[in-house]
Amino acid sequence: MADKTPVIELRNVDKSFGPIDVLHEISLKVNEGEVLCLLGDNGAGKSTLIKTLAGVHQPTRGEILLDGQPVRFSRPKQAQEMGIATVHQFGGTFPLMSIGRSFFAGVEPTRGWGPFKVYDRKTANRIAVEAVQNFGITRIDDGDRLVGGLSGGERQSLAIARAVHFGARVLILDEPTAALGVKQAAHVLRIVNEAKRRGLAVIFITHQVMHAMAVGDHFAVLIRGAIAADFRKGEKTREEIADLMAGGESMADLESSIEGYMESHDGHVPPPVH
Amino acid sequence: MTDLFGTFLRKPAAGAILSLVGVIAFFVIFGGVDLGKLAGAASWVNFAANLGIVAIPVGMLMIAGELDISIGAMIPAGSMTTAIVSGHYELPIAVGMICALGLGVIVGTINGVLANRTTVPSLIITLGTLVAMQGVVLAAAKILTGKASVALTAPDWAKFTFGQLIGGSHQVIILWWIALALVLWFVMHATRYGNWIFAMGGDKDSARNAGIPVRQMTVALFILSATAASFTGMCQAILFNSAQVSGGMNIIFNVIVSVVVGGTLLTGGFGSVAGIFFGTLTFAVVNQGIYFTQIDRNWSNLIIGVMLLVAVAMNENFRTLAMTAVRKKKPA
Ligand SMILES: Nc1ncnc2c1ncn2[C@@H]1O[C@H](COP(=O)(O)OP(=O)(O)OP(=O)(O)O)[C@@H](O)[C@H]1O
Ligand SMILES: [Mg+2]
């Protein structure tokens, strides 16, 4: 297992925006059929890390390897063409567009020739609906429906199905279960497992330990832009992971300090610290 | 039947078609309009065509999430350029036309590049180019010709193609408008470029991440609107054999009202070329058709204001309607 070439690997990647250093010396590997859970507090740099993988940002230092070969993306499209599909934290779908049109945004199927290449609505709708249904979302059966009419979980599923459909080998999901109810989140987790079963390398970002433990094979915790912990499934307990995610402070300590504060402040919660 | 009507109501053009029918009915019932006379009249069709050539590109920009008000200066700039180059300096008309359209390309490129490079809303960017172009046109007319009105005599072929009065009353620009509407309808609703424009207005970042060339499309759309405006000005100069320095402020409002009445969402991502076409027609019927009624013409602004408010409310409503899924009926 361990000596297989990872599908995607980062070696000592740094990223700064001008004077602001966001990522330091990030090294990570993801094999095929494996889910890497990227954990960390708000602002730890998770989104920045995956945007660097997706070609939205370029690393300031360090290198990204795809199948052992160093690669450099200057545009998101390049990363996509090499099989890295990303579902970003905010968006990924277009609420006022139909399922078919949204699914194929940027890669529309056409028929006809020359200047008369026409968007092929029927094909687009059929493929989009099939792709989503293959992931078990059978409630989506009409490609003309607007994406805005779907539930949050269905929208995420659509975005993931889209990524997988376009031949992704690496699937990057930025908080796909945020703001979803229990049932909807379970849906998305099932789809992540399905993607893993199909042999994709998945990078999954979440704030919820339960969600991470449900799908993760491998965990990395980011604290202020550096990898604070890197371990495999079963090596740490749920409590230990939760503590790491809270930035190293023990969750039990945090809870007792909040309770202490609330007692001395008429039940008000403490103001957030930064 | 109710199903068909429901589908119709979800189309962006529905509001515009309904208001067109409503306005005509209102004029017939309360204004005593003779429908045949109204249909045969040229005034409102000419008005609509001059407005519509600009309204469609501006509407496409609005669907893409941008706004262009510099068109208010680009119409007079187009006619002035044609008249100065081919009238005052007596260069061939083709040179004047190329200069007018070229000016549109330049200003459109500036608008588009600024919209891409900065985070300033395009309303403010194009407000800047609007005022700047007004200054340029005024100064150029004064310095180069010393006059506020420049005469132009166009050769027959140019007159025939751009400044003809068909049947002595209908401007040939009507045909240009219809042709442009058909081409842009095709682009918007039948090609991938249209899909890109909708995606850009829906969520610019996601569109970029999906690999859509957002920057190039933005520049192209700004060039289209500025060039459509200078084309309209060019046609006017050829038709009227002269160009005047003029404000062009009214046209900005007229265009935006037409686009919004046509069912385009101000926040982008939703709209249609057919909607904008009918929105323009509706606006023209109210603005010019009022002369065919016994109603005092000053009321037309009230009608337009009310229509605009109703349209904005309806657009919001259509948006919600469109977002609530058309679910297949389950046996109860
Ligand atoms: N383009 C940018 N320019 C400057 N700073 C940036 C930029 N993008 C992100 N940052 C900074 O980098 C840090 C990490 O941001 P990032 O969005 O990656 O956090 P995150 O781990 O995804 O947080 P969350 O859990 O809230 O999504 C933040 O402090 C942010 O302000
Ligand atoms: Mg984030």
mmCIF file of C-alpha atoms in Angstrom, chain B residues 5-314:
data_model
loop_
_atom_site.group_PDB
_atom_site.id
_atom_site.type_symbol
_atom_site.label_atom_id
_atom_site.label_comp_id
_atom_site.label_asym_id
_atom_site.label_seq_id
_atom_site.Cartn_x
_atom_site.Cartn_y
_atom_site.Cartn_z
ATOM 1 C CA PHE B 5 -49.832 28.681 -18.743
ATOM 2 C CA GLY B 6 -47.585 27.765 -15.830
ATOM 3 C CA THR B 7 -44.714 27.033 -18.203
ATOM 4 C CA PHE B 8 -45.337 30.351 -19.955
ATOM 5 C CA LEU B 9 -45.308 32.226 -16.650
ATOM 6 C CA ARG B 10 -41.866 30.808 -15.861
ATOM 7 C CA LYS B 11 -40.404 32.355 -19.008
ATOM 8 C CA PRO B 12 -38.614 35.674 -18.515
ATOM 9 C CA ALA B 13 -40.530 37.119 -21.483
ATOM 10 C CA ALA B 14 -43.929 36.417 -19.932
ATOM 11 C CA GLY B 15 -44.078 39.701 -18.005
ATOM 12 C CA ALA B 16 -43.164 41.768 -21.057
ATOM 13 C CA ILE B 17 -45.718 40.061 -23.305
ATOM 14 C CA LEU B 18 -48.430 40.448 -20.676
ATOM 15 C CA SER B 19 -47.614 44.149 -20.157
ATOM 16 C CA LEU B 20 -47.581 44.748 -23.911
ATOM 17 C CA VAL B 21 -51.042 43.229 -24.210
ATOM 18 C CA GLY B 22 -52.164 45.148 -21.108
ATOM 19 C CA VAL B 23 -50.895 48.503 -22.350
ATOM 20 C CA ILE B 24 -52.484 48.076 -25.780
ATOM 21 C CA ALA B 25 -55.766 47.023 -24.178
ATOM 22 C CA PHE B 26 -55.606 50.048 -21.882
ATOM 23 C CA PHE B 27 -55.002 52.395 -24.814
ATOM 24 C CA VAL B 28 -57.829 50.846 -26.821
ATOM 25 C CA ILE B 29 -60.377 50.873 -23.997
ATOM 26 C CA PHE B 30 -59.546 54.150 -22.253
ATOM 27 C CA GLY B 31 -57.689 56.042 -24.950
ATOM 28 C CA GLY B 32 -59.929 55.227 -27.899
ATOM 29 C CA VAL B 33 -56.985 54.034 -29.991
ATOM 30 C CA ASP B 34 -57.663 52.686 -33.458
ATOM 31 C CA LEU B 35 -55.621 49.460 -33.449
ATOM 32 C CA GLY B 36 -55.166 49.456 -37.217
ATOM 33 C CA LYS B 37 -53.806 52.977 -37.165
ATOM 34 C CA LEU B 38 -51.427 52.170 -34.329
ATOM 35 C CA ALA B 39 -50.155 49.055 -36.067
ATOM 36 C CA GLY B 40 -49.570 50.946 -39.311
ATOM 37 C CA ALA B 41 -47.776 53.846 -37.656
ATOM 38 C CA ALA B 42 -44.024 54.113 -37.939
ATOM 39 C CA SER B 43 -43.234 56.324 -34.949
ATOM 40 C CA TRP B 44 -43.239 53.694 -32.239
ATOM 41 C CA VAL B 45 -41.503 51.060 -34.382
ATOM 42 C CA ASN B 46 -38.706 53.500 -35.271
ATOM 43 C CA PHE B 47 -38.420 54.446 -31.631
ATOM 44 C CA ALA B 48 -38.288 50.789 -30.576
ATOM 45 C CA ALA B 49 -35.615 49.896 -33.130
ATOM 46 C CA ASN B 50 -33.268 52.723 -32.093
ATOM 47 C CA LEU B 51 -33.711 51.673 -28.492
ATOM 48 C CA GLY B 52 -33.714 47.939 -29.068
ATOM 49 C CA ILE B 53 -30.372 47.626 -30.836
ATOM 50 C CA VAL B 54 -28.747 48.922 -27.662
ATOM 51 C CA ALA B 55 -31.147 47.285 -25.199
ATOM 52 C CA ILE B 56 -30.337 43.694 -26.203
ATOM 53 C CA PRO B 57 -26.562 43.919 -25.603
ATOM 54 C CA VAL B 58 -27.126 45.907 -22.398
ATOM 55 C CA GLY B 59 -29.595 43.238 -21.296
ATOM 56 C CA MET B 60 -27.065 40.511 -22.045
ATOM 57 C CA LEU B 61 -24.570 42.372 -19.877
ATOM 58 C CA MET B 62 -27.163 42.582 -17.121
ATOM 59 C CA ILE B 63 -27.746 38.825 -17.385
ATOM 60 C CA ALA B 64 -23.964 38.424 -17.030
ATOM 61 C CA GLY B 65 -24.128 40.542 -13.880
ATOM 62 C CA GLU B 66 -22.781 43.803 -15.321
ATOM 63 C CA LEU B 67 -24.230 47.153 -16.324
ATOM 64 C CA ASP B 68 -23.223 49.574 -19.081
ATOM 65 C CA ILE B 69 -24.516 53.151 -18.970
ATOM 66 C CA SER B 70 -21.758 54.568 -21.161
ATOM 67 C CA ILE B 71 -24.056 53.766 -24.092
ATOM 68 C CA GLY B 72 -25.676 57.148 -23.323
ATOM 69 C CA ALA B 73 -22.529 58.838 -24.622
ATOM 70 C CA MET B 74 -21.730 56.254 -27.281
ATOM 71 C CA ILE B 75 -24.802 56.968 -29.422
ATOM 72 C CA PRO B 76 -23.947 60.671 -29.907
ATOM 73 C CA ALA B 77 -20.268 59.694 -30.122
ATOM 74 C CA GLY B 78 -21.061 57.301 -32.982
ATOM 75 C CA SER B 79 -23.040 59.861 -34.951
ATOM 76 C CA MET B 80 -20.552 62.668 -34.298
ATOM 77 C CA THR B 81 -17.596 60.517 -35.348
ATOM 78 C CA THR B 82 -19.302 59.545 -38.601
ATOM 79 C CA ALA B 83 -20.240 63.161 -39.337
ATOM 80 C CA ILE B 84 -16.855 64.636 -38.443
ATOM 81 C CA VAL B 85 -14.830 62.072 -40.397
ATOM 82 C CA SER B 86 -17.043 61.759 -43.479
ATOM 83 C CA GLY B 87 -18.861 65.120 -43.365
ATOM 84 C CA HIS B 88 -16.430 67.686 -42.058
ATOM 85 C CA TYR B 89 -13.262 66.040 -43.388
ATOM 86 C CA GLU B 90 -15.047 64.565 -46.418
ATOM 87 C CA LEU B 91 -13.357 61.185 -46.147
ATOM 88 C CA PRO B 92 -15.205 58.205 -47.677
ATOM 89 C CA ILE B 93 -18.223 57.154 -45.624
ATOM 90 C CA ALA B 94 -16.691 53.737 -45.020
ATOM 91 C CA VAL B 95 -13.837 55.409 -43.126
ATOM 92 C CA GLY B 96 -16.311 57.317 -40.969
ATOM 93 C CA MET B 97 -18.226 54.136 -40.257
ATOM 94 C CA ILE B 98 -15.072 52.236 -39.329
ATOM 95 C CA CYS B 99 -14.044 55.080 -37.020
ATOM 96 C CA ALA B 100 -17.478 55.125 -35.331
ATOM 97 C CA LEU B 101 -17.557 51.368 -34.802
ATOM 98 C CA GLY B 102 -13.879 51.332 -33.855
ATOM 99 C CA LEU B 103 -14.585 53.911 -31.172
ATOM 100 C CA GLY B 104 -17.207 51.526 -29.798
ATOM 101 C CA VAL B 105 -14.673 48.714 -29.726
ATOM 102 C CA ILE B 106 -12.140 50.906 -27.906
ATOM 103 C CA VAL B 107 -14.564 52.205 -25.265
ATOM 104 C CA GLY B 108 -16.052 48.739 -24.802
ATOM 105 C CA THR B 109 -12.579 47.278 -24.297
ATOM 106 C CA ILE B 110 -11.770 49.959 -21.712
ATOM 107 C CA ASN B 111 -15.025 49.221 -19.846
ATOM 108 C CA GLY B 112 -14.438 45.485 -19.955
ATOM 109 C CA VAL B 113 -10.806 45.579 -18.910
ATOM 110 C CA LEU B 114 -11.592 47.939 -16.024
ATOM 111 C CA ALA B 115 -14.456 45.695 -14.925
ATOM 112 C CA ASN B 116 -12.058 42.728 -14.932
ATOM 113 C CA ARG B 117 -9.109 44.427 -13.293
ATOM 114 C CA THR B 118 -10.936 46.234 -10.493
ATOM 115 C CA THR B 119 -13.643 45.375 -8.017
ATOM 116 C CA VAL B 120 -15.440 48.638 -8.811
ATOM 117 C CA PRO B 121 -19.068 47.956 -9.851
ATOM 118 C CA SER B 122 -19.487 48.361 -13.599
ATOM 119 C CA LEU B 123 -22.199 50.986 -12.980
ATOM 120 C CA ILE B 124 -19.485 53.288 -11.627
ATOM 121 C CA ILE B 125 -16.896 52.337 -14.250
ATOM 122 C CA THR B 126 -19.279 53.051 -17.098
ATOM 123 C CA LEU B 127 -20.467 56.227 -15.362
ATOM 124 C CA GLY B 128 -16.856 57.317 -15.656
ATOM 125 C CA THR B 129 -16.565 56.433 -19.334
ATOM 126 C CA LEU B 130 -20.005 57.990 -19.944
ATOM 127 C CA VAL B 131 -18.943 61.372 -18.605
ATOM 128 C CA ALA B 132 -15.486 61.115 -20.176
ATOM 129 C CA MET B 133 -16.933 60.322 -23.621
ATOM 130 C CA GLN B 134 -19.409 63.180 -23.350
ATOM 131 C CA GLY B 135 -16.453 65.464 -22.744
ATOM 132 C CA VAL B 136 -14.462 63.992 -25.612
ATOM 133 C CA VAL B 137 -17.351 64.370 -28.067
ATOM 134 C CA LEU B 138 -18.045 67.967 -27.062
ATOM 135 C CA ALA B 139 -14.392 68.963 -27.169
ATOM 136 C CA ALA B 140 -13.719 67.152 -30.443
ATOM 137 C CA ALA B 141 -16.716 68.769 -32.132
ATOM 138 C CA LYS B 142 -15.683 72.204 -30.937
ATOM 139 C CA ILE B 143 -11.967 71.951 -31.673
ATOM 140 C CA LEU B 144 -12.200 70.084 -34.982
ATOM 141 C CA THR B 145 -15.286 71.691 -36.523
ATOM 142 C CA GLY B 146 -16.110 74.697 -34.360
ATOM 143 C CA LYS B 147 -19.777 73.742 -34.585
ATOM 144 C CA ALA B 148 -22.289 71.897 -32.414
ATOM 145 C CA SER B 149 -23.968 70.405 -35.467
ATOM 146 C CA VAL B 150 -22.065 68.765 -38.295
ATOM 147 C CA ALA B 151 -23.578 68.039 -41.712
ATOM 148 C CA LEU B 152 -23.027 64.800 -43.596
ATOM 149 C CA THR B 153 -24.013 63.639 -47.058
ATOM 150 C CA ALA B 154 -23.839 59.903 -47.347
ATOM 151 C CA PRO B 155 -23.555 58.125 -50.702
ATOM 152 C CA ASP B 156 -26.549 56.158 -51.950
ATOM 153 C CA TRP B 157 -25.346 52.725 -50.888
ATOM 154 C CA ALA B 158 -24.802 53.874 -47.300
ATOM 155 C CA LYS B 159 -28.122 55.692 -47.270
ATOM 156 C CA PHE B 160 -29.834 52.590 -48.614
ATOM 157 C CA THR B 161 -28.255 50.229 -46.069
ATOM 158 C CA PHE B 162 -28.261 52.357 -42.927
ATOM 159 C CA GLY B 163 -30.433 55.431 -43.419
ATOM 160 C CA GLN B 164 -33.279 54.465 -45.694
ATOM 161 C CA LEU B 165 -36.912 55.239 -44.945
ATOM 162 C CA ILE B 166 -38.829 52.179 -46.087
ATOM 163 C CA GLY B 167 -42.151 53.275 -47.552
ATOM 164 C CA GLY B 168 -41.154 56.814 -46.640
ATOM 165 C CA SER B 169 -41.725 56.240 -42.938
ATOM 166 C CA HIS B 170 -40.079 53.132 -41.472
ATOM 167 C CA GLN B 171 -36.370 53.467 -40.738
ATOM 168 C CA VAL B 172 -34.216 50.675 -42.145
ATOM 169 C CA ILE B 173 -32.672 50.291 -38.694
ATOM 170 C CA ILE B 174 -35.816 48.293 -37.831
ATOM 171 C CA LEU B 175 -34.489 45.481 -40.023
ATOM 172 C CA TRP B 176 -31.079 45.734 -38.346
ATOM 173 C CA TRP B 177 -32.804 45.481 -34.971
ATOM 174 C CA ILE B 178 -34.742 42.381 -35.962
ATOM 175 C CA ALA B 179 -31.655 40.767 -37.470
ATOM 176 C CA LEU B 180 -29.580 41.544 -34.386
ATOM 177 C CA ALA B 181 -32.333 40.204 -32.134
ATOM 178 C CA LEU B 182 -32.424 36.930 -34.099
ATOM 179 C CA VAL B 183 -28.644 36.507 -34.061
ATOM 180 C CA LEU B 184 -28.325 37.338 -30.375
ATOM 181 C CA TRP B 185 -31.326 35.169 -29.522
ATOM 182 C CA PHE B 186 -29.489 32.312 -31.190
ATOM 183 C CA VAL B 187 -26.257 33.085 -29.365
ATOM 184 C CA MET B 188 -27.952 33.465 -26.008
ATOM 185 C CA HIS B 189 -30.265 30.496 -26.041
ATOM 186 C CA ALA B 190 -28.861 28.019 -28.527
ATOM 187 C CA THR B 191 -25.081 28.197 -28.179
ATOM 188 C CA ARG B 192 -22.642 27.497 -25.379
ATOM 189 C CA TYR B 193 -21.712 31.184 -25.198
ATOM 190 C CA GLY B 194 -25.207 31.943 -23.956
ATOM 191 C CA ASN B 195 -24.812 29.313 -21.280
ATOM 192 C CA TRP B 196 -21.566 30.938 -20.204
ATOM 193 C CA ILE B 197 -23.269 34.332 -19.910
ATOM 194 C CA PHE B 198 -26.014 32.915 -17.694
ATOM 195 C CA ALA B 199 -23.425 31.113 -15.574
ATOM 196 C CA MET B 200 -21.385 34.306 -15.175
ATOM 197 C CA GLY B 201 -24.420 36.167 -13.901
ATOM 198 C CA GLY B 202 -25.342 33.274 -11.637
ATOM 199 C CA ASP B 203 -21.994 33.025 -9.862
ATOM 200 C CA LYS B 204 -18.882 34.560 -11.366
ATOM 201 C CA ASP B 205 -16.420 32.567 -9.256
ATOM 202 C CA SER B 206 -18.064 29.239 -9.977
ATOM 203 C CA ALA B 207 -18.161 30.144 -13.651
ATOM 204 C CA ARG B 208 -14.444 30.851 -13.631
ATOM 205 C CA ASN B 209 -13.772 27.652 -11.710
ATOM 206 C CA ALA B 210 -15.810 25.723 -14.255
ATOM 207 C CA GLY B 211 -13.323 26.889 -16.869
ATOM 208 C CA ILE B 212 -15.511 29.526 -18.523
ATOM 209 C CA PRO B 213 -13.366 32.363 -19.962
ATOM 210 C CA VAL B 214 -15.106 34.975 -17.821
ATOM 211 C CA ARG B 215 -12.703 37.827 -18.573
ATOM 212 C CA GLN B 216 -12.798 37.441 -22.327
ATOM 213 C CA MET B 217 -16.599 37.128 -22.273
ATOM 214 C CA THR B 218 -16.907 40.271 -20.134
ATOM 215 C CA VAL B 219 -14.766 42.295 -22.531
ATOM 216 C CA ALA B 220 -16.669 40.895 -25.524
ATOM 217 C CA LEU B 221 -20.027 41.866 -23.998
ATOM 218 C CA PHE B 222 -18.886 45.418 -23.208
ATOM 219 C CA ILE B 223 -17.544 45.764 -26.754
ATOM 220 C CA LEU B 224 -20.875 44.532 -28.108
ATOM 221 C CA SER B 225 -22.907 47.082 -26.153
ATOM 222 C CA ALA B 226 -20.639 50.064 -26.880
ATOM 223 C CA THR B 227 -20.441 49.131 -30.554
ATOM 224 C CA ALA B 228 -24.200 48.620 -30.805
ATOM 225 C CA ALA B 229 -24.599 52.143 -29.402
ATOM 226 C CA SER B 230 -22.122 53.719 -31.815
ATOM 227 C CA PHE B 231 -23.760 51.771 -34.666
ATOM 228 C CA THR B 232 -27.124 53.308 -33.740
ATOM 229 C CA GLY B 233 -25.545 56.768 -33.702
ATOM 230 C CA MET B 234 -23.913 56.112 -37.072
ATOM 231 C CA CYS B 235 -27.266 55.111 -38.612
ATOM 232 C CA GLN B 236 -28.889 58.242 -37.198
ATOM 233 C CA ALA B 237 -26.219 60.496 -38.687
ATOM 234 C CA ILE B 238 -26.623 58.853 -42.099
ATOM 235 C CA LEU B 239 -30.419 59.073 -41.902
ATOM 236 C CA PHE B 240 -30.651 62.700 -40.741
ATOM 237 C CA ASN B 241 -27.640 63.904 -42.793
ATOM 238 C CA SER B 242 -26.184 65.492 -39.687
ATOM 239 C CA ALA B 243 -25.059 64.910 -36.118
ATOM 240 C CA GLN B 244 -25.623 67.063 -33.062
ATOM 241 C CA VAL B 245 -23.875 67.194 -29.752
ATOM 242 C CA SER B 246 -26.516 65.905 -27.367
ATOM 243 C CA GLY B 247 -26.838 64.583 -23.866
ATOM 244 C CA GLY B 248 -28.088 61.089 -24.467
ATOM 245 C CA MET B 249 -29.105 60.740 -20.818
ATOM 246 C CA ASN B 250 -32.701 59.780 -21.580
ATOM 247 C CA ILE B 251 -31.612 56.804 -23.625
ATOM 248 C CA ILE B 252 -29.870 55.279 -20.589
ATOM 249 C CA PHE B 253 -33.099 55.209 -18.625
ATOM 250 C CA ASN B 254 -35.132 54.066 -21.611
ATOM 251 C CA VAL B 255 -32.762 51.176 -22.239
ATOM 252 C CA ILE B 256 -32.669 50.033 -18.628
ATOM 253 C CA VAL B 257 -36.459 50.254 -18.289
ATOM 254 C CA SER B 258 -36.871 48.197 -21.472
ATOM 255 C CA VAL B 259 -34.448 45.556 -20.221
ATOM 256 C CA VAL B 260 -36.079 45.281 -16.799
ATOM 257 C CA VAL B 261 -39.631 45.347 -18.136
ATOM 258 C CA GLY B 262 -38.359 42.588 -20.427
ATOM 259 C CA GLY B 263 -37.946 40.329 -17.417
ATOM 260 C CA THR B 264 -34.182 40.618 -16.876
ATOM 261 C CA LEU B 265 -33.133 40.213 -13.271
ATOM 262 C CA LEU B 266 -31.173 43.294 -12.093
ATOM 263 C CA THR B 267 -28.874 41.024 -10.105
ATOM 264 C CA GLY B 268 -28.033 38.911 -13.160
ATOM 265 C CA GLY B 269 -28.350 35.261 -14.081
ATOM 266 C CA PHE B 270 -31.856 35.406 -15.487
ATOM 267 C CA GLY B 271 -33.499 36.953 -18.539
ATOM 268 C CA SER B 272 -33.979 36.405 -22.253
ATOM 269 C CA VAL B 273 -33.502 38.125 -25.580
ATOM 270 C CA ALA B 274 -37.189 37.645 -26.420
ATOM 271 C CA GLY B 275 -38.087 39.305 -23.126
ATOM 272 C CA ILE B 276 -35.886 42.313 -23.838
ATOM 273 C CA PHE B 277 -37.347 42.541 -27.352
ATOM 274 C CA PHE B 278 -40.897 42.663 -26.018
ATOM 275 C CA GLY B 279 -39.857 44.952 -23.167
ATOM 276 C CA THR B 280 -38.564 47.424 -25.742
ATOM 277 C CA LEU B 281 -41.749 47.142 -27.797
ATOM 278 C CA THR B 282 -43.865 47.754 -24.705
ATOM 279 C CA PHE B 283 -41.810 50.785 -23.756
ATOM 280 C CA ALA B 284 -42.107 52.175 -27.292
ATOM 281 C CA VAL B 285 -45.864 51.624 -27.414
ATOM 282 C CA VAL B 286 -46.340 53.504 -24.148
ATOM 283 C CA ASN B 287 -43.943 56.288 -25.079
ATOM 284 C CA GLN B 288 -45.157 56.852 -28.648
ATOM 285 C CA GLY B 289 -48.577 55.210 -28.680
ATOM 286 C CA ILE B 290 -49.825 57.785 -26.180
ATOM 287 C CA TYR B 291 -50.044 60.253 -29.093
ATOM 288 C CA PHE B 292 -52.725 58.051 -30.624
ATOM 289 C CA THR B 293 -54.918 58.395 -27.545
ATOM 290 C CA GLN B 294 -56.915 61.238 -26.073
ATOM 291 C CA ILE B 295 -54.796 60.822 -22.957
ATOM 292 C CA ASP B 296 -52.435 63.689 -22.184
ATOM 293 C CA ARG B 297 -48.909 62.592 -23.123
ATOM 294 C CA ASN B 298 -47.521 63.505 -19.718
ATOM 295 C CA TRP B 299 -49.294 60.490 -18.305
ATOM 296 C CA SER B 300 -47.037 58.181 -20.265
ATOM 297 C CA ASN B 301 -44.261 58.646 -17.726
ATOM 298 C CA LEU B 302 -46.636 57.611 -14.962
ATOM 299 C CA ILE B 303 -47.507 54.473 -16.905
ATOM 300 C CA ILE B 304 -43.838 53.711 -17.482
ATOM 301 C CA GLY B 305 -43.018 54.228 -13.818
ATOM 302 C CA VAL B 306 -45.820 51.943 -12.687
ATOM 303 C CA MET B 307 -44.878 49.389 -15.335
ATOM 304 C CA LEU B 308 -41.281 49.390 -14.139
ATOM 305 C CA LEU B 309 -42.279 48.835 -10.528
ATOM 306 C CA VAL B 310 -44.695 46.078 -11.477
ATOM 307 C CA ALA B 311 -42.014 44.485 -13.656
ATOM 308 C CA VAL B 312 -39.425 44.488 -10.869
ATOM 309 C CA ALA B 313 -41.917 42.943 -8.478
ATOM 310 C CA MET B 314 -42.946 40.378 -11.088
#
